[in-house]
PDB file of C-alpha atoms in Angstrom:
ATOM      1  CA  MET A   1      15.370 -14.394  -1.529  1.00 56.00           C
ATOM      2  CA  SER A   2      18.480 -13.388  -3.406  1.00 66.00           C
ATOM      3  CA  ALA A   3      19.084  -9.910  -4.773  1.00 66.00           C
ATOM      4  CA  LEU A   4      19.030 -11.248  -8.337  1.00 66.00           C
ATOM      5  CA  ALA A   5      15.602 -12.842  -7.845  1.00 66.00           C
ATOM      6  CA  LEU A   6      14.248  -9.564  -6.433  1.00 64.00           C
ATOM      7  CA  ARG A   7      15.548  -7.628  -9.441  1.00 63.00           C
ATOM      8  CA  VAL A   8      13.870 -10.086 -11.831  1.00 61.00           C
ATOM      9  CA  LEU A   9      10.526  -9.737 -10.013  1.00 62.00           C
ATOM     10  CA  GLU A  10      10.792  -5.946  -9.916  1.00 61.00           C
ATOM     11  CA  ALA A  11      11.637  -5.763 -13.627  1.00 58.00           C
ATOM     12  CA  GLY A  12       8.517  -7.783 -14.430  1.00 56.00           C
ATOM     13  CA  THR A  13       6.213  -5.407 -12.550  1.00 54.00           C
ATOM     14  CA  MET A  14       7.791  -2.193 -13.823  1.00 53.00           C
ATOM     15  CA  GLY A  15       7.295  -2.950 -17.523  1.00 51.00           C
ATOM     16  CA  ALA A  16       3.494  -3.237 -17.388  1.00 48.00           C
ATOM     17  CA  ALA A  17       1.362  -1.797 -20.192  1.00 46.00           C
ATOM     18  CA  PRO A  18      -0.417   1.544 -19.477  1.00 44.00           C
ATOM     19  CA  ASP A  19      -3.924   0.053 -19.784  1.00 44.00           C
ATOM     20  CA  VAL A  20      -3.217  -2.556 -17.099  1.00 42.00           C
ATOM     21  CA  PRO A  21      -4.471  -1.515 -13.630  1.00 47.00           C
ATOM     22  CA  ARG A  22      -1.745  -0.081 -11.398  1.00 51.00           C
ATOM     23  CA  PRO A  23      -0.569  -2.532  -8.747  1.00 61.00           C
ATOM     24  CA  TYR A  24       0.237   0.319  -6.345  1.00 74.00           C
ATOM     25  CA  PRO A  25      -1.904   3.308  -5.350  1.00 83.00           C
ATOM     26  CA  SER A  26      -0.647   6.759  -6.340  1.00 83.00           C
ATOM     27  CA  ILE A  27      -0.488   9.849  -4.149  1.00 87.00           C
ATOM     28  CA  GLY A  28      -3.981  11.310  -3.780  1.00 89.00           C
ATOM     29  CA  ASP A  29      -5.810   7.993  -4.228  1.00 89.00           C
ATOM     30  CA  ALA A  30      -8.414   7.024  -1.641  1.00 91.00           C
ATOM     31  CA  VAL A  31      -7.628   3.577  -0.238  1.00 89.00           C
ATOM     32  CA  SER A  32      -9.173   1.059   2.104  1.00 88.00           C
ATOM     33  CA  ILE A  33      -6.672  -1.247   3.784  1.00 85.00           C
ATOM     34  CA  GLY A  34      -7.507  -4.436   5.632  1.00 84.00           C
ATOM     35  CA  ALA A  35      -4.694  -5.337   8.007  1.00 81.00           C
ATOM     36  CA  ALA A  36      -3.885  -7.599  10.945  1.00 79.00           C
ATOM     37  CA  ARG A  37      -1.413  -6.753  13.692  1.00 72.00           C
ATOM     38  CA  GLY A  38      -0.359  -8.054  17.062  1.00 65.00           C
ATOM     39  CA  ALA A  39       0.059 -11.498  18.560  1.00 63.00           C
ATOM     40  CA  GLY A  40      -3.626 -12.387  18.235  1.00 66.00           C
ATOM     41  CA  ARG A  41      -3.712 -11.162  14.610  1.00 68.00           C
ATOM     42  CA  LYS A  42      -6.845  -9.131  15.216  1.00 77.00           C
ATOM     43  CA  GLY A  43      -7.877  -7.487  11.955  1.00 80.00           C
ATOM     44  CA  TYR A  44      -8.881  -3.894  11.326  1.00 82.00           C
ATOM     45  CA  SER A  45      -9.788  -1.659   8.408  1.00 84.00           C
ATOM     46  CA  PHE A  46      -8.217   1.748   7.703  1.00 87.00           C
ATOM     47  CA  GLU A  47      -9.582   4.150   5.082  1.00 89.00           C
ATOM     48  CA  GLY A  48      -7.862   7.334   3.987  1.00 91.00           C
ATOM     49  CA  VAL A  49      -5.863   9.167   1.328  1.00 92.00           C
ATOM     50  CA  VAL A  50      -2.337   8.232   0.254  1.00 91.00           C
ATOM     51  CA  VAL A  51      -0.044  11.158   1.141  1.00 93.00           C
ATOM     52  CA  GLN A  52       3.346   9.540   0.542  1.00 90.00           C
ATOM     53  CA  ARG A  53       4.761   6.632  -1.439  1.00 88.00           C
ATOM     54  CA  ARG A  54       8.329   5.402  -1.045  1.00 88.00           C
ATOM     55  CA  ARG A  55      10.507   3.105  -3.124  1.00 80.00           C
ATOM     56  CA  SER A  56       9.139   0.866  -5.876  1.00 74.00           C
ATOM     57  CA  ALA A  57       8.139  -2.694  -6.719  1.00 73.00           C
ATOM     58  CA  LEU A  58       8.560  -5.127  -3.800  1.00 77.00           C
ATOM     59  CA  ASN A  59       9.845  -2.492  -1.354  1.00 81.00           C
ATOM     60  CA  THR A  60       6.907  -0.107  -1.789  1.00 84.00           C
ATOM     61  CA  SER A  61       5.609   1.535   1.354  1.00 87.00           C
ATOM     62  CA  ILE A  62       2.828   4.104   1.679  1.00 88.00           C
ATOM     63  CA  VAL A  63       1.600   6.595   4.262  1.00 91.00           C
ATOM     64  CA  VAL A  64      -2.185   6.955   4.523  1.00 90.00           C
ATOM     65  CA  ARG A  65      -3.877   9.963   6.179  1.00 93.00           C
ATOM     66  CA  ARG A  66      -7.308   9.910   7.768  1.00 91.00           C
ATOM     67  CA  GLU A  67      -9.214  12.473   9.814  1.00 91.00           C
ATOM     68  CA  HIS A  68     -10.972  11.106  12.880  1.00 88.00           C
ATOM     69  CA  ALA A  69     -12.731  13.222  15.521  1.00 90.00           C
ATOM     70  CA  GLY A  70     -10.886  16.355  14.399  1.00 91.00           C
ATOM     71  CA  PHE A  71      -7.439  14.733  14.498  1.00 94.00           C
ATOM     72  CA  CYS A  72      -5.260  13.510  11.644  1.00 92.00           C
ATOM     73  CA  VAL A  73      -4.184   9.891  11.935  1.00 92.00           C
ATOM     74  CA  TYR A  74      -1.343   8.544   9.796  1.00 92.00           C
ATOM     75  CA  LEU A  75      -0.638   4.890   9.024  1.00 88.00           C
ATOM     76  CA  ALA A  76       2.661   3.879   7.423  1.00 88.00           C
ATOM     77  CA  LEU A  77       3.034   0.338   6.102  1.00 86.00           C
ATOM     78  CA  ARG A  78       4.746  -1.787   3.491  1.00 85.00           C
ATOM     79  CA  LEU A  79       2.393  -3.022   0.783  1.00 82.00           C
ATOM     80  CA  HIS A  80       3.948  -6.491   0.583  1.00 79.00           C
ATOM     81  CA  SER A  81       3.897  -7.063   4.341  1.00 78.00           C
ATOM     82  CA  HIS A  82       2.190 -10.119   5.815  1.00 77.00           C
ATOM     83  CA  ASP A  83       0.048  -7.721   7.852  1.00 77.00           C
ATOM     84  CA  VAL A  84      -1.766  -6.351   4.773  1.00 80.00           C
ATOM     85  CA  ARG A  85      -4.752  -8.572   3.983  1.00 79.00           C
ATOM     86  CA  ALA A  86      -6.620  -6.421   1.431  1.00 80.00           C
ATOM     87  CA  LEU A  87      -6.077  -3.182  -0.475  1.00 82.00           C
ATOM     88  CA  ARG A  88      -8.768  -1.392  -2.457  1.00 82.00           C
ATOM     89  CA  ALA A  89      -7.961   1.895  -4.191  1.00 82.00           C
ATOM     90  CA  ARG A  90     -10.108   4.554  -5.860  1.00 79.00           C
ATOM     91  CA  SER A  91      -8.338   6.995  -8.140  1.00 72.00           C
ATOM     92  CA  GLY A  92      -8.488  10.585  -6.858  1.00 65.00           C
ATOM     93  CA  ALA A  93      -9.923  11.393  -3.453  1.00 58.00           C
TER      94      ALA A  93
END
């Protein structure tokens, strides 16, 4: 995809009206991510709180934090990756 086409797509998503649901979760939102990784494409679900968001539009990546058995687990991924199958967000954790 050319750089010009990416700019056109990004411009379309950035000018959304305030009452339209956000396409990307904000920091502090609780999210549930359905993803698939590996050669066999085995799926898994990861639930946690967004602690970091980088870039914008088509290059958006997030870091999600989850506590499991007394340890903090972090998952960093790009939102428009082929690995992400589903994303559900609740505002405020």
